[in-house]
Coordinates of C-alpha atoms and ligand atoms in Angstrom, one line a residue:
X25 CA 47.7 -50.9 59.3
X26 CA 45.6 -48.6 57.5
X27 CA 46.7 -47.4 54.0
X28 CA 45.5 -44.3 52.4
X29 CA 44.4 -44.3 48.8
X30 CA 47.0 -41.6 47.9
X31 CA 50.0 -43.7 49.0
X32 CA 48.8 -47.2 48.4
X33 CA 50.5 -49.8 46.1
X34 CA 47.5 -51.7 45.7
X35 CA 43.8 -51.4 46.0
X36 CA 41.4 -54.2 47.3
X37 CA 37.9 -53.7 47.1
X38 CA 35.0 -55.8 48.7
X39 CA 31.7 -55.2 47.2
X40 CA 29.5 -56.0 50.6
X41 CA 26.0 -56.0 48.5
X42 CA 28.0 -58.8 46.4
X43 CA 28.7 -61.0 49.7
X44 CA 25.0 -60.5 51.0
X45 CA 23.5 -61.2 47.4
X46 CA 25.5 -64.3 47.7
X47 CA 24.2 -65.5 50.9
X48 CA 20.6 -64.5 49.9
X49 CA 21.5 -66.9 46.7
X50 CA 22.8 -69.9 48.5
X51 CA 19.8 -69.8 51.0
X52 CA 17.5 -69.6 47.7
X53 CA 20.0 -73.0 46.9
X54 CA 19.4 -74.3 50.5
X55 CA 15.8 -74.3 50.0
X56 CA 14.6 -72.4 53.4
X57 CA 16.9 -74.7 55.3
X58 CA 18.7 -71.6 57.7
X59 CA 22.7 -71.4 57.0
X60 CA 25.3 -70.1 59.0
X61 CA 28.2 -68.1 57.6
X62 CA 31.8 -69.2 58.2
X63 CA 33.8 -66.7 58.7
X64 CA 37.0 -68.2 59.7
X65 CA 40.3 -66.5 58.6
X66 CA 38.8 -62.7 59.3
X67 CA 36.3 -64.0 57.2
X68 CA 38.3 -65.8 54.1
X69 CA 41.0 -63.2 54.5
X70 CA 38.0 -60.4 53.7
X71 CA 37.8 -58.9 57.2
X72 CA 35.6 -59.6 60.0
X73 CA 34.5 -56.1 60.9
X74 CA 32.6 -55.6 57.6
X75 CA 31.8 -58.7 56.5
X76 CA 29.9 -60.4 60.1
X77 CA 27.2 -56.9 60.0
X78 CA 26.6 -57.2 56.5
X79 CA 26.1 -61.4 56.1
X80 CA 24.4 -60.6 59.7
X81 CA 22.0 -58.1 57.6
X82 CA 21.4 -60.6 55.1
X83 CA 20.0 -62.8 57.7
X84 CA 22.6 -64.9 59.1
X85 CA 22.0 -66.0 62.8
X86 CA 24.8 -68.2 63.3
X87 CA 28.8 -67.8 62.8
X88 CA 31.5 -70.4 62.5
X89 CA 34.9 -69.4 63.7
X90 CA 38.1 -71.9 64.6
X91 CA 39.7 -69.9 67.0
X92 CA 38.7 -68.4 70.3
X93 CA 39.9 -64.9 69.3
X94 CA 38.4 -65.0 66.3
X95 CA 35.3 -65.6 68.0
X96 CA 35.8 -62.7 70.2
X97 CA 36.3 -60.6 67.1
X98 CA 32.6 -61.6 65.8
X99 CA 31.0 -61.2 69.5
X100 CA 33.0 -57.3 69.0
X101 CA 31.6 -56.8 65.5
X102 CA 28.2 -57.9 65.8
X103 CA 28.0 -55.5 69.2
X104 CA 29.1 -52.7 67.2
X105 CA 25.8 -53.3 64.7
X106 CA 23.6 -54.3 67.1
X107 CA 22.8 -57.9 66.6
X108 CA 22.9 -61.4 68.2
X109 CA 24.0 -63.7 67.0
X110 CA 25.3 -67.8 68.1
X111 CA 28.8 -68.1 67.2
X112 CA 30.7 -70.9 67.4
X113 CA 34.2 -71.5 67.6
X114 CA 35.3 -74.8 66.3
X115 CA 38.2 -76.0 67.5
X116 CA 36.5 -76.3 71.2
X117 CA 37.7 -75.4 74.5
X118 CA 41.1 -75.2 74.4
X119 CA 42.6 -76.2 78.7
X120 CA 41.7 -73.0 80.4
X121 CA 39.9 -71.2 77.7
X122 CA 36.9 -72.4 79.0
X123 CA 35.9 -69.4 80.8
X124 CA 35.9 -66.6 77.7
X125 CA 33.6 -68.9 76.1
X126 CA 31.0 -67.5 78.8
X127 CA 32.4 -64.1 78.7
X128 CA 32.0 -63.4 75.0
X129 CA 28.8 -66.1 74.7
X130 CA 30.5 -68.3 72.4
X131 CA 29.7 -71.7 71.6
X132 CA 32.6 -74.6 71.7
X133 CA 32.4 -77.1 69.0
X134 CA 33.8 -80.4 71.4
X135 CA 36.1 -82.6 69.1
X136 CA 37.3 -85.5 71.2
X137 CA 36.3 -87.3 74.8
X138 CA 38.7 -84.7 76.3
X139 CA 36.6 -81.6 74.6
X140 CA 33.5 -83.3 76.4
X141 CA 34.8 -83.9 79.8
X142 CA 36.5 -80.4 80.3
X143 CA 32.9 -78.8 78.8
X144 CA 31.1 -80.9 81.2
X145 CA 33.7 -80.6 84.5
X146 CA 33.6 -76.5 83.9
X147 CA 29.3 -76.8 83.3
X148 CA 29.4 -78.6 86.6
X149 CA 31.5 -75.5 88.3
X150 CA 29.0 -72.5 86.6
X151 CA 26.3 -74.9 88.3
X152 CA 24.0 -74.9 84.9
X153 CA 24.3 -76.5 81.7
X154 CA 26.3 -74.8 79.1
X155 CA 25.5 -75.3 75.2
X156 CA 28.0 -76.8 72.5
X157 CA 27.7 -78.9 69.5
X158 CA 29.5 -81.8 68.8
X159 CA 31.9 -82.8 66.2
X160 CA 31.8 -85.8 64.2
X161 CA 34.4 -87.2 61.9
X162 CA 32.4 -89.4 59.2
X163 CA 35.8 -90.0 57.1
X164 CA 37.8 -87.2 56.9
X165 CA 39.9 -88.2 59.7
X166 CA 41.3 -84.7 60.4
X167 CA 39.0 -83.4 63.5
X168 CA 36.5 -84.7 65.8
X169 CA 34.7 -87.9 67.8
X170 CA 35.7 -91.0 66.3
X171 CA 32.9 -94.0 65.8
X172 CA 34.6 -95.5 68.9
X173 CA 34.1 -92.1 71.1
X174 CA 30.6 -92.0 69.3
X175 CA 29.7 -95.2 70.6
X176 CA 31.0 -94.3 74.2
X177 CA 29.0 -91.7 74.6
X178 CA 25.8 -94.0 73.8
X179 CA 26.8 -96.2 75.7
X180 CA 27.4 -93.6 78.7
X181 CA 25.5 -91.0 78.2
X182 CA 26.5 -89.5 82.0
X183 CA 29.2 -88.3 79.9
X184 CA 27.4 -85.3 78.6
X185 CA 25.5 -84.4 81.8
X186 CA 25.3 -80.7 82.1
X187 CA 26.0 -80.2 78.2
X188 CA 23.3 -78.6 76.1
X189 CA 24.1 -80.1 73.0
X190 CA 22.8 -77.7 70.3
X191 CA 24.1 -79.3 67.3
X192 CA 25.7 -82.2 65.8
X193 CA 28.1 -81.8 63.0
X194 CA 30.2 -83.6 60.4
X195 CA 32.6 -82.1 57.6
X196 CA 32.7 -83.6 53.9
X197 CA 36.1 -84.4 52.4
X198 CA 34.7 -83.9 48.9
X199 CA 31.8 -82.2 48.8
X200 CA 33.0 -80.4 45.3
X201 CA 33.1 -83.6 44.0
X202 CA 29.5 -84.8 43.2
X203 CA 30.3 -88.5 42.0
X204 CA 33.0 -88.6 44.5
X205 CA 31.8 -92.3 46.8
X206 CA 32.7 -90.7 50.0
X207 CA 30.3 -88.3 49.8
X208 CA 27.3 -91.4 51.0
X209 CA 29.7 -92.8 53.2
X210 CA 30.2 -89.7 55.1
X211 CA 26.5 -89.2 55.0
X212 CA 25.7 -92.6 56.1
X213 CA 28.1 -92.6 59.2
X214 CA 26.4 -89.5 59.7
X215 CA 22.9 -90.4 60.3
X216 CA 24.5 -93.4 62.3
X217 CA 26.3 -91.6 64.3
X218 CA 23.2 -89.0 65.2
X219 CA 20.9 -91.8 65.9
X220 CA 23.5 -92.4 68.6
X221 CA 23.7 -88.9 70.0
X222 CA 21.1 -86.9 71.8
X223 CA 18.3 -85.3 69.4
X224 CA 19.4 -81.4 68.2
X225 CA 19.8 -80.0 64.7
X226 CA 22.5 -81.2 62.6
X227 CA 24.7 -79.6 59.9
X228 CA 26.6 -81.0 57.5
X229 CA 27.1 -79.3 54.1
X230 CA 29.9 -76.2 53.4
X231 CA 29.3 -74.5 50.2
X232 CA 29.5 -77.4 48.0
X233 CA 27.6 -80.1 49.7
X234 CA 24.7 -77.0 49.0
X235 CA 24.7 -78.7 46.2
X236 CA 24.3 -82.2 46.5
X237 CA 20.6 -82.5 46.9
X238 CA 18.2 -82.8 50.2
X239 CA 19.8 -85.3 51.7
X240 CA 22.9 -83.2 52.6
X241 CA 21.3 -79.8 53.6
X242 CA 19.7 -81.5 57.7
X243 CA 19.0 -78.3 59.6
X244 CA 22.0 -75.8 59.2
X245 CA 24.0 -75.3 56.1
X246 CA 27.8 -73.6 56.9
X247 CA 29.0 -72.2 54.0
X248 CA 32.2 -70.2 53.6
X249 CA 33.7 -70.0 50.0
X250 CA 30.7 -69.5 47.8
X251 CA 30.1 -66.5 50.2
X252 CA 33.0 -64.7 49.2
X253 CA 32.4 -65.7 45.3
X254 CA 34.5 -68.9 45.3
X255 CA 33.1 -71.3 43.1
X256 CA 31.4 -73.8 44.9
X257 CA 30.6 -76.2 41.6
X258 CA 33.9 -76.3 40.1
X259 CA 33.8 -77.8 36.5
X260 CA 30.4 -76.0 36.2
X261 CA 29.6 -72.0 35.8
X262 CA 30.3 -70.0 39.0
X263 CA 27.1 -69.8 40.4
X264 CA 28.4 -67.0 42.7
X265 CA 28.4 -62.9 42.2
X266 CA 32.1 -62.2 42.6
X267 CA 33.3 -60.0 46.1
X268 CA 37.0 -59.0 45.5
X269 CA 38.7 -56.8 43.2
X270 CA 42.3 -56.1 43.7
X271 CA 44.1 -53.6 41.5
X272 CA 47.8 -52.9 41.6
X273 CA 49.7 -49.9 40.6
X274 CA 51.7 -49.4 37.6
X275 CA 55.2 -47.3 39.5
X276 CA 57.1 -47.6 36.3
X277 CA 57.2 -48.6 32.6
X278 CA 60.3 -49.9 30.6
X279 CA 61.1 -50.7 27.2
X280 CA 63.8 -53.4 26.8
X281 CA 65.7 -55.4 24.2
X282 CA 65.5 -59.0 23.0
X283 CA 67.8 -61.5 25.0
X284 CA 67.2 -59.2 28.0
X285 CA 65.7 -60.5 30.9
X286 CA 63.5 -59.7 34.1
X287 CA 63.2 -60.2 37.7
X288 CA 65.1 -62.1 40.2
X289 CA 67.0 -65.1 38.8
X290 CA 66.4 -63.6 34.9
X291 CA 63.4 -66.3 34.4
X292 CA 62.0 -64.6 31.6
X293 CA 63.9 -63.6 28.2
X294 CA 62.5 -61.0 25.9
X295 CA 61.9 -62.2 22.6
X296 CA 61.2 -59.0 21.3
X297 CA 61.6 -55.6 21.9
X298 CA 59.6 -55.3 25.1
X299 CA 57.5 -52.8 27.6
X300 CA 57.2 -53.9 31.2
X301 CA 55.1 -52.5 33.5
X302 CA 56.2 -52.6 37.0
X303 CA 53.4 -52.7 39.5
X304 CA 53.5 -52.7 43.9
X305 CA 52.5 -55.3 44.7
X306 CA 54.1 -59.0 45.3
X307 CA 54.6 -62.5 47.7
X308 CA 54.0 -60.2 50.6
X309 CA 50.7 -58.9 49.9
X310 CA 50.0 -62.2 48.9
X311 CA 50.1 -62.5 45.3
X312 CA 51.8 -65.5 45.3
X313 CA 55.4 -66.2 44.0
X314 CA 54.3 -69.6 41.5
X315 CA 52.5 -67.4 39.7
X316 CA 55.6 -66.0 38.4
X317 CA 55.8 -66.5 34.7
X318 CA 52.0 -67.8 34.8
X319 CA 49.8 -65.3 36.1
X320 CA 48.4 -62.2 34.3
X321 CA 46.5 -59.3 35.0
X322 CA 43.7 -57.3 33.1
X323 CA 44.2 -53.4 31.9
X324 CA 41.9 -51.8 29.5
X325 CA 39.9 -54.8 28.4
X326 CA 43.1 -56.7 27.9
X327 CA 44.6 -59.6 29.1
X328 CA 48.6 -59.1 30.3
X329 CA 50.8 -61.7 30.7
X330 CA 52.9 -61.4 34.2
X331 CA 56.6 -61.8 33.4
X332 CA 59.8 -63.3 35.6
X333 CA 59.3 -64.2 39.2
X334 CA 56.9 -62.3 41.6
X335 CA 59.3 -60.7 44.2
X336 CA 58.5 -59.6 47.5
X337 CA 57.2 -56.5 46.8
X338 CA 56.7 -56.3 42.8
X339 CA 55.6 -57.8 40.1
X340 CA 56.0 -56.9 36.3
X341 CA 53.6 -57.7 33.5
X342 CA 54.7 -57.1 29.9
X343 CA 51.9 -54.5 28.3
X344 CA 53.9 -54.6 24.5
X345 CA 50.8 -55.5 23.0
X346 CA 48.8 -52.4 24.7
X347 CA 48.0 -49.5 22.8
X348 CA 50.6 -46.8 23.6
X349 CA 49.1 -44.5 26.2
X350 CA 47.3 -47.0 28.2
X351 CA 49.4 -48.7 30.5
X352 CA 51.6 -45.8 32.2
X353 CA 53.0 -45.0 35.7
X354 CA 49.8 -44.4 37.7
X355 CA 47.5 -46.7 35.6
X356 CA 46.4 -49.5 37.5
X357 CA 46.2 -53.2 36.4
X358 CA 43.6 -55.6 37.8
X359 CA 44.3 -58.8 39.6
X360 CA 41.5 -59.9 40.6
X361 CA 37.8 -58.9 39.0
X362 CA 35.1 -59.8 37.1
X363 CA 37.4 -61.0 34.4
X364 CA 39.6 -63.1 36.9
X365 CA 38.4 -64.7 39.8
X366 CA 40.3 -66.2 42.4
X367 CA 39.8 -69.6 41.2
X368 CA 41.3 -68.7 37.9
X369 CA 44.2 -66.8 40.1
X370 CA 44.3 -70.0 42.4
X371 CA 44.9 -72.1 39.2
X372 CA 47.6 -70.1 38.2
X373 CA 49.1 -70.1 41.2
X374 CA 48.9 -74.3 41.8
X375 CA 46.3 -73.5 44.2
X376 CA 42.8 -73.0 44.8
X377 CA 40.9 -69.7 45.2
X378 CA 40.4 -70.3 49.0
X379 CA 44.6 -69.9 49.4
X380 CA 44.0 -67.0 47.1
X381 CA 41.6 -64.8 49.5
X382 CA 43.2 -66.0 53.3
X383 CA 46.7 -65.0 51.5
X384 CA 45.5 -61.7 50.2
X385 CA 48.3 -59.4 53.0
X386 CA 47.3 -56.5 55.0
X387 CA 49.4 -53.7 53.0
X388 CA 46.4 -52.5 50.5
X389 CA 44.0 -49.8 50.3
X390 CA 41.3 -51.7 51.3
X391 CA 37.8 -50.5 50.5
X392 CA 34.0 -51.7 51.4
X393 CA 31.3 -51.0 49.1
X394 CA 28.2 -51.2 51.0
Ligands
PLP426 C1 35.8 -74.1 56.6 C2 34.7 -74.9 57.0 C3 33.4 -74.8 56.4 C4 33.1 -73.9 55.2 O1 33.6 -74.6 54.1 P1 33.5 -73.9 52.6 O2 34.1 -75.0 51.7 O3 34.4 -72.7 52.7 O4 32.1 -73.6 52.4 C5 32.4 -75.5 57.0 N1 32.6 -76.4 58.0 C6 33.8 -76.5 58.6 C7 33.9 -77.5 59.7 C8 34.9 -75.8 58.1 O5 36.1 -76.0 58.6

């Protein structure tokens, strides 16, 4: 669905230099140590079709997707700029995917015994070895070869006959957490388990483990968040240029007595003669509904509280403290922007800022600044 800026509710913007000055910055953080950009979720919810040519441009070489079609929709938009690129699709070879993988020259990542023996048995039919990395779980327990499988496959190494194995992987459960014990343990049961696995590079950090020193960074970084301006050192200054700005229109302003109330299940009471500003945009476009009666929004320099429950469509902010003049039908007030982030939304909300960007809906004028 493609909006038009005349008859759009809302406005999303994405400031493309932003998202490359951010990968150029965590690369600066990663010390010469290459990263790939994960650009799962149409790329955090951001879009795929402008965001893979411009974090190509900035020098990426390798993509992370989960899905197969996602992958396809990387292999499309790096074609339609003219560059290569590996990608790699993490949730492996699905039963009878295996062949797209070929088509569209995408890389499984191979989670379990099963993963490995389908890779190997389809290898064996294209008569040549075919490239994956494998997936190690080091103590998440979510995805992945367990120590047990880990240990199989030294044992047997047959097992991978015909694989190319490109890269080992493993995923931190708390990177963002720089004290947080499991961050050695993983890394520990990482370097165990490689010793155990045929030589290739290895990658291991996101966005946060960028952070945790040398010993986390191996051969490929894989951030996602920070990319897109999430901060990846929470408790500390967002080290990140921010990406998104999302505006909404004001459709209609009302003045309204004490005692009266607004929205859907009359949540909020006036306690004062009131304005409310009504703007279009709500739960569907992905502003979520617990932000009712917490969230706020940003007009002329000023910070306005949003009022009663977000509804599907709408959402109303009360603007009695604005100077008259300001906050009219037309005006717009801003969601998300250099004065609020989508951590800050994401707090708001009960949530983080990555729920923030993969929620943001489809029914905006969306723009790209180059
Ligand atoms: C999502 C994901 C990443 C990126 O994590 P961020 O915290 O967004 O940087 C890296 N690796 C894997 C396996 C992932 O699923």
């Amino acid at each position: 669905m493609t909006i038009d800026k005349a008859s759009a509710g809302a406005f999303l913007t994405i400031d493309l230099a932003a998202l490359k000055d951010n990968y150029r910055r965590l690369c600066k953080q990663a010390a010469g140590v290459p990263l790939a950009a994960v650009v799962k979720a149409d790329a955090y919810g951001l879009g795929d079709a402008a965001c893979v040519p411009a974090l190509a441009e900035a020098g990426a070489e390798t993509f992370f997707v989960v899905q197969l079609a996602e992958g396809i929709a990387v292999r499309a938009a790096l074609a339609a700029c003219g560059r290569a690129a590996r990608v790699f699709i993490l949730l492996g070879p699905l039963p009878g995917s295996e062949p797209a993988f070929l088509q569209h020259e995408l890389i499984p990542v191979l989670n379990t015994l099963g993963d490995i023996e389908r890779w190997r048995a389809f290898a064996a039919r294209q008569g040549k070895p075919l490239p994956a990395a494998l997936h190690v779980d080091t103590g998440m327990n979510r995805l992945g070869l367990e120590p047990a499988e880990v240990a199989r496959l030294a044992d047997e190494p047959e097992l991978l006959s015909g694989i190319e194995v490109v890269l080992v992987m493993s995923h931190l459960a708390c990177a963002e957490e720089a004290e947080h014990p499991l961050n050695a343990s993983q890394l520990a049961r990482f370097q165990s388990a490689r010793a155990r696995l045929p030589r290739a590079p290895a990658s291991f950090a996101n966005s946060s483990a960028l952070f945790r020193g040398p010993d986390y960074l191996f051969d490929l970084g894989r951030p996602g968040a920070a990319l897109y301006g999430i901060n990846p050192t929470p408790g500390y200054p967002n080290p990140m240029g921010q990406v998104v700005n999302l505006q909404a229109r004001i459709l209609q302003v009302r003045t309204i007595d004490p005692a009266e109330t607004v929205g859907y299940g009359a949540t909020h009471s006036a306690r004062r003669r009131s304005r409310i500003a009504t703007v279009a945009l709500g739960y569907a476009d992905g502003y979520l509904r617990s932000l009712s009666n917490r969230g706020s929004g940003w007009i002329a320099g000023q910070r306005v509280p949003l009022v009663g429950r977000v509804s599907m469509d709408l959402a109303t902010f009360d603007v009695t403290d604005l100077p008259a003049g300001v906050a009219l039908p037309g005006a717009v007030i801003e969601l998300l922007g250099p004065t609020l982030d989508c951590d800050t939304l994401g707090e708001a909300a009960g949530t983080i800022g990555y729920e923030v960007l993969t929620s943001l809906g489809s029914r905006y004028h969306r723009s790209y600044h180059p």
